C-alpha positions as MATLAB code, in Angstrom:
seq = 'MATEQDKTVTAVPAETIAAPAVAAADKPVDQQPVEQSAEQPGEKAAEAVAPLTPPVETPVVKLNARLADIVSQTGYSEMWGVQLSDIDHVPTKVVLQKFLRANNDDVAAAEKQLVSALEWRKKMQPASLVNKTFDKKKFNDLGFVTVHKAEDGKETIITWNIYGAVKDNKATFGNVEEFIKWRAAIMELSVQKLNLAAVTEAIPEGGEDPYQMIQVHDYLSVSFFRMDPAVKAASKETISVFSMAYPELLSNKYFVNVPAIMGWMFGAMKLFLSPATLRKFHPMTSGTTLATELKSIVSSLPKEYGGQGSSVKEGLTISLAEAKEKPEDKPKEVAAAEKAAETPVEETKPIETKPAVEETTLVDRTKPAEEVKPAEEPKSTEEVKAVEETKPATEEVKSA';
ca = [
     299.726  -39.926  -85.393;
     298.165  -37.967  -82.633;
     300.039  -39.273  -79.183;
     297.556  -39.428  -76.351;
     299.148  -36.815  -74.570;
     297.518  -34.331  -77.746;
     294.397  -35.744  -76.907;
     294.145  -35.413  -73.056;
     292.357  -31.803  -72.615;
     293.644  -30.262  -69.565;
     292.036  -29.434  -66.734;
     291.943  -26.557  -64.961;
     291.833  -26.081  -61.598;
     289.171  -25.613  -59.410;
     291.071  -22.385  -58.160;
     291.083  -20.611  -61.643;
     287.844  -20.588  -62.113;
     286.979  -18.920  -58.413;
     289.711  -16.452  -58.780;
     287.729  -13.939  -60.598;
     284.698  -14.193  -58.348;
     287.040  -13.731  -55.448;
     289.270  -11.317  -57.375;
     285.996   -9.250  -57.470;
     284.744   -9.325  -54.448;
     287.927   -8.428  -53.120;
     287.963   -4.608  -55.216;
     286.152   -1.618  -53.404;
     282.400   -1.121  -53.217;
     282.945    1.982  -55.709;
     284.623    0.009  -58.211;
     282.551   -3.109  -58.198;
     280.599   -3.093  -61.522;
     276.508   -1.488  -61.030;
     273.989   -4.537  -62.148;
     272.052   -2.733  -65.168;
     268.435   -2.802  -64.051;
     265.672   -4.692  -66.576;
     263.235   -2.159  -65.768;
     262.294    0.704  -67.979;
     262.193    4.434  -67.164;
     258.443    4.872  -65.985;
     257.225    0.743  -65.471;
     257.264    1.699  -61.587;
     255.164    4.484  -61.978;
     252.912    2.484  -63.990;
     252.594    0.217  -61.132;
     251.629    2.210  -58.845;
     248.431    3.584  -60.967;
     247.385    0.154  -62.212;
     243.869   -0.465  -60.836;
     243.382   -3.017  -58.457;
     241.407   -6.343  -59.453;
     237.577   -5.634  -58.303;
     236.118   -8.356  -55.962;
     234.167  -10.492  -57.780;
     230.548  -10.186  -57.158;
     228.453  -12.507  -55.241;
     224.898  -13.251  -56.373;
     223.458  -11.450  -52.832;
     225.745   -8.653  -53.547;
     224.633   -8.425  -57.087;
     220.465   -8.394  -55.756;
     221.648   -5.639  -52.944;
     222.183   -3.401  -55.731;
     218.729   -3.992  -57.514;
     217.218   -3.756  -54.157;
     216.408    0.217  -53.842;
     215.130   -0.226  -57.118;
     212.908   -2.896  -56.233;
     211.402   -1.507  -53.533;
     211.026    1.796  -55.436;
     209.136   -0.067  -58.232;
     206.987   -1.786  -55.766;
     206.082    1.180  -52.883;
     206.908   -1.671  -50.430;
     209.777   -2.831  -47.934;
     208.498   -5.445  -45.575;
     209.234   -8.777  -46.107;
     207.922  -11.466  -43.532;
     207.972   -8.616  -40.824;
     211.801   -7.765  -41.471;
     211.750   -3.888  -42.975;
     214.096   -4.637  -46.075;
     217.298   -1.532  -46.323;
     220.770   -3.803  -47.641;
     223.019   -6.685  -46.466;
     224.573   -4.858  -43.781;
     221.253   -5.230  -42.253;
     220.990   -9.058  -41.550;
     217.539   -9.583  -41.238;
     217.685   -8.293  -44.868;
     220.852  -10.391  -46.316;
     218.956  -13.624  -44.924;
     216.053  -12.292  -46.911;
     217.512  -12.006  -50.422;
     219.848  -15.459  -49.275;
     216.129  -17.101  -49.539;
     215.090  -16.074  -52.744;
     218.301  -16.677  -54.578;
     218.136  -19.951  -52.996;
     214.739  -20.836  -54.423;
     215.953  -19.795  -57.720;
     219.814  -21.586  -57.711;
     221.083  -18.121  -57.116;
     219.725  -16.915  -60.860;
     219.513  -13.320  -59.517;
     217.120  -12.156  -62.236;
     214.911  -14.741  -61.394;
     215.144  -14.288  -57.697;
     214.511  -10.371  -58.104;
     211.609  -10.960  -60.367;
     209.945  -13.209  -57.468;
     210.646  -11.000  -54.883;
     208.739   -8.259  -56.696;
     206.103  -10.337  -57.090;
     206.188  -11.270  -52.950;
     206.445   -7.489  -52.188;
     203.894   -7.009  -54.828;
     201.579   -9.067  -53.205;
     202.086   -8.289  -49.673;
     201.357   -4.298  -50.734;
     197.779   -5.820  -51.859;
     197.268   -8.937  -48.845;
     198.856   -6.803  -45.864;
     198.762  -10.832  -44.664;
     200.631   -9.464  -41.159;
     197.200   -8.025  -40.554;
     195.645  -10.947  -41.000;
     197.036  -12.489  -37.972;
     194.456  -10.327  -36.259;
     191.309  -11.013  -37.721;
     188.262  -12.743  -36.938;
     187.456  -16.028  -39.389;
     183.919  -17.680  -39.995;
     183.785  -20.414  -37.246;
     181.831  -23.103  -39.186;
     184.175  -22.885  -42.061;
     187.655  -23.088  -40.504;
     187.167  -24.547  -37.470;
     190.023  -26.934  -36.316;
     191.725  -26.383  -39.561;
     195.391  -24.709  -38.707;
     197.238  -24.350  -35.621;
     201.551  -23.518  -34.940;
     202.923  -25.269  -32.138;
     206.644  -24.596  -31.219;
     208.323  -27.057  -29.780;
     211.942  -27.218  -27.937;
     214.506  -30.234  -28.357;
     217.089  -31.146  -25.350;
     219.752  -29.299  -27.464;
     217.788  -25.650  -27.472;
     216.666  -25.578  -30.396;
     213.417  -24.631  -31.414;
     211.182  -26.144  -33.837;
     208.125  -24.161  -35.313;
     205.352  -26.602  -36.972;
     202.369  -25.340  -39.003;
     199.387  -28.192  -39.052;
     196.487  -27.528  -41.926;
     194.223  -30.313  -40.500;
     192.016  -31.050  -43.868;
     190.672  -33.594  -42.433;
     188.476  -31.701  -40.170;
     186.665  -29.829  -43.436;
     182.814  -30.500  -42.926;
     181.689  -28.513  -45.849;
     184.128  -28.223  -49.030;
     181.988  -25.725  -50.878;
     181.387  -23.219  -47.687;
     185.739  -23.745  -46.817;
     187.186  -23.988  -50.299;
     184.326  -22.153  -52.286;
     186.188  -18.547  -52.116;
     189.264  -19.141  -52.760;
     190.398  -15.501  -52.157;
     189.183  -16.467  -48.413;
     190.570  -19.320  -48.102;
     194.402  -17.739  -49.476;
     193.706  -14.971  -46.831;
     192.785  -17.452  -43.628;
     196.185  -20.127  -45.312;
     198.254  -16.976  -45.134;
     197.072  -15.946  -41.526;
     198.318  -19.115  -40.483;
     201.175  -19.090  -42.467;
     202.639  -15.272  -40.898;
     201.435  -16.477  -37.380;
     204.618  -19.341  -37.587;
     206.324  -16.585  -39.713;
     206.389  -14.174  -36.544;
     207.426  -17.103  -34.303;
     210.922  -17.468  -36.615;
     210.998  -13.844  -35.901;
     213.517  -13.318  -38.556;
     213.395   -9.531  -37.923;
     215.958  -10.226  -34.645;
     218.906  -12.395  -36.105;
     222.305  -11.707  -36.011;
     223.910  -14.072  -38.470;
     223.294  -14.529  -42.566;
     222.853  -18.128  -43.784;
     226.023  -19.863  -44.036;
     227.512  -19.837  -47.778;
     226.109  -23.518  -48.925;
     225.093  -24.317  -45.444;
     222.239  -25.619  -43.585;
     219.282  -22.700  -43.428;
     218.637  -22.336  -39.622;
     216.004  -20.214  -40.322;
     212.639  -22.459  -41.204;
     210.020  -24.267  -40.294;
     208.030  -27.554  -40.683;
     204.819  -27.863  -42.312;
     202.158  -30.699  -41.456;
     199.063  -31.587  -43.684;
     196.734  -33.909  -42.472;
     194.184  -35.450  -44.792;
     192.297  -38.335  -42.466;
     189.196  -39.420  -43.388;
     189.578  -36.917  -46.403;
     188.703  -39.161  -49.847;
     187.196  -35.980  -51.739;
     189.918  -34.225  -53.375;
     190.164  -36.424  -56.338;
     186.369  -35.286  -57.931;
     185.773  -31.989  -56.137;
     186.756  -28.913  -58.589;
     186.299  -26.572  -55.271;
     188.984  -28.493  -53.497;
     191.317  -28.667  -56.685;
     190.783  -24.609  -57.380;
     191.861  -23.499  -54.077;
     194.793  -26.333  -53.493;
     196.188  -25.486  -56.942;
     196.221  -21.362  -56.085;
     197.371  -21.927  -52.782;
     200.383  -23.573  -54.484;
     201.037  -20.968  -56.609;
     200.867  -18.300  -54.210;
     202.388  -19.946  -51.045;
     205.720  -21.138  -53.749;
     206.063  -17.461  -54.556;
     205.353  -15.522  -51.364;
     207.215  -18.047  -48.755;
     210.329  -19.147  -50.459;
     212.522  -21.394  -48.638;
     211.044  -21.073  -45.472;
     210.018  -24.981  -45.008;
     212.501  -27.293  -43.979;
     210.804  -30.077  -44.528;
     206.739  -30.843  -45.765;
     204.926  -33.810  -44.755;
     202.027  -34.966  -46.002;
     200.497  -37.507  -43.323;
     197.137  -39.890  -43.781;
     197.356  -39.244  -47.388;
     194.946  -41.339  -49.516;
     196.288  -43.439  -52.631;
     193.829  -40.472  -54.528;
     196.039  -37.610  -53.973;
     198.333  -38.132  -56.254;
     197.166  -35.803  -58.771;
     198.213  -33.231  -56.021;
     201.748  -33.992  -55.910;
     201.789  -34.046  -59.713;
     200.292  -30.729  -59.674;
     203.510  -29.489  -57.585;
     206.440  -30.057  -59.756;
     204.568  -27.519  -61.832;
     205.738  -24.938  -59.525;
     208.124  -26.098  -57.090;
     211.982  -26.775  -57.528;
     213.322  -30.088  -57.379;
     215.365  -29.254  -54.356;
     212.306  -27.767  -52.847;
     210.673  -31.420  -53.899;
     212.757  -33.235  -52.117;
     211.612  -31.355  -49.078;
     208.120  -33.760  -49.732;
     207.349  -36.322  -47.614;
     203.908  -38.330  -47.906;
     202.972  -40.976  -45.231;
     199.893  -43.076  -45.445;
     199.914  -42.665  -41.384;
     199.929  -39.914  -39.080;
     201.886  -41.522  -36.131;
     204.564  -42.227  -38.158;
     205.722  -38.422  -38.121;
     207.264  -39.219  -34.679;
     210.316  -41.626  -36.272;
     211.024  -38.465  -38.608;
     211.224  -35.927  -35.995;
     212.802  -38.051  -32.964;
     214.233  -35.096  -31.169;
     210.904  -33.512  -30.259;
     209.185  -36.547  -29.428;
     208.511  -35.563  -25.961;
     206.303  -32.125  -27.020;
     204.697  -33.795  -30.701;
     201.121  -34.089  -30.305;
     199.955  -37.400  -29.180;
     198.053  -37.842  -32.449;
     201.176  -37.890  -34.613;
     203.067  -40.778  -32.252;
     204.282  -37.726  -29.784;
     203.770  -37.453  -26.198;
     202.615  -33.874  -26.298;
     199.387  -32.901  -25.615;
     196.640  -32.768  -28.309;
     197.433  -30.500  -31.399;
     194.244  -28.628  -30.721;
     195.370  -26.953  -27.969;
     198.261  -24.733  -30.494;
     198.073  -21.819  -31.437;
     195.852  -20.689  -33.836;
     193.660  -17.559  -35.723;
     190.404  -16.095  -33.799;
     187.641  -17.604  -35.121;
     183.382  -17.009  -34.268;
     179.740  -17.694  -35.435;
     179.240  -15.610  -38.717;
     175.987  -13.937  -39.194;
     174.379  -15.512  -42.196;
     173.500  -12.751  -45.325;
     170.229  -13.010  -46.873;
     172.396  -13.474  -49.940;
     174.002  -17.052  -48.993;
     170.595  -18.420  -49.119;
     168.720  -19.092  -52.162;
     166.354  -16.456  -52.993;
     163.561  -18.791  -52.636;
     163.928  -19.302  -49.048;
     165.255  -16.202  -47.822;
     162.278  -14.399  -49.527;
     159.827  -17.157  -47.644;
     161.844  -16.274  -44.163;
     161.475  -12.525  -44.982;
     157.604  -13.185  -45.370;
     157.614  -15.496  -42.060;
     159.420  -12.680  -40.396;
     157.165   -9.223  -41.614;
     154.520   -8.843  -38.375;
     150.820   -8.788  -39.682;
     149.222   -5.655  -38.588;
     145.644   -6.298  -36.597;
     142.408   -4.915  -38.746;
     140.581   -1.898  -36.765;
     136.986   -2.128  -36.712;
     135.721    0.852  -38.776;
     134.393    4.107  -37.114;
     130.793    5.446  -38.107;
     129.510    8.698  -37.618;
     125.661    9.383  -36.805;
     124.223   11.014  -39.872;
     122.269   13.448  -37.683;
     123.798   15.282  -34.992;
     121.912   14.872  -31.608;
     120.771   17.780  -30.361;
     119.973   16.880  -26.805;
     123.787   16.607  -26.048;
     125.141   18.984  -23.416;
     127.912   20.746  -23.296;
     128.771   20.177  -19.650;
     132.128   22.267  -19.994;
     130.225   24.986  -19.668;
     128.088   26.279  -15.855;
     124.738   26.118  -15.801;
     122.802   28.999  -15.501;
     121.085   30.095  -12.587;
     116.926   29.638  -12.275;
     115.562   32.705  -10.201;
     112.653   31.221   -8.116;
     109.557   32.220   -9.313;
     107.270   35.078   -7.175;
     105.099   33.808   -5.162;
     101.701   35.271   -5.451;
     100.296   37.972   -3.332;
      97.571   37.937   -0.980;
      94.562   40.013   -1.656;
      95.273   42.185    1.602;
      98.578   42.979    0.412;
      97.351   43.732   -3.023;
      94.535   46.733   -0.962;
      97.525   47.961    0.906;
      99.920   48.832   -1.916;
      96.687   50.321   -3.550;
      96.284   52.323   -0.701;
      99.535   53.899   -0.601;
      99.155   54.916   -4.017;
      97.423   58.517   -3.774;
      99.947   59.253   -1.222;
     102.972   58.494   -3.589;
     101.018   60.806   -5.844;
     100.556   63.453   -3.887;
     104.086   64.112   -2.914;
     104.911   64.365   -6.697;
     102.165   66.504   -7.016;
     103.627   68.879   -4.137;
];
């Protein structure tokens, strides 16, 4: 039987374990063992030439890479007063950011919309419409632009569309193309106030867009929108065109003095606008409620909308003038009757009749009258005798 001592494991002194390490440390450097490198020949060279990981392309970088082709395809490069170049140009980057935001950063969709917007601007030339004069009878008091400065110095630009001022639905909305031009002129006037060509900072990624305006649509006294097909057609076309050509330029859109029958219009908007855009829309039954939404600029907000400022009619607007009515603008029967009434009637002159036989007693007064010689007076008897007595003498002279 093994004793307890046989089972006991002899402990190794700590000094004995550390001894080899100490001994190794005491050896000269040239005698110390050289550690074998785990690297294989050529690994360092391969590491030196290994390609760097390319940076992740953001949506704005991808869209920027397509910009030159987009401009070439459309033959146009102006957007909201900005001449598009590349994202090193801050105004250009802001424009691309807006188109991307309108399409949830879908580069292909943003490119498609940008192409459409450039083609539309090339055809319509909306910036030049600001200087055009429109028909006062059709668009008087319908659109204004106001600029408001808050206490912190921030400017708020508001575009006002006063549809309650419409006097004649057919005249204002009947020509959809003309109405779109007028609306574009008002929009461009407000875009000019944004002055996007002068911005120096891009829109913060995921942050609030500082380059936007507010739009107000006033429907006070409007009760015909649901029934009038001309108004429906103009409204539908306006929503379609402006959502394409002016994405992400509105921070909020207020519909004030809205009658209940306007529900169809908000339903139509859902067909063209994204949910994010629709969240910016605020229908209100009263115009004065607007002041509660825009508290920072109440001091200059028009009084019609609960503010303390001057009337909205004192805002900026597009030139208007009385247009001369063209004949084709009137019914044919009316135009023909007016033309007949304006045509002067010629006076009837008496017919001149010449005498059948010319008068022979008329004297040509242009010729001088011939002189009439006075008749010789008869000679007396004595004178006759004297003459006769002289004849022989005369005859004698001749014979001599």
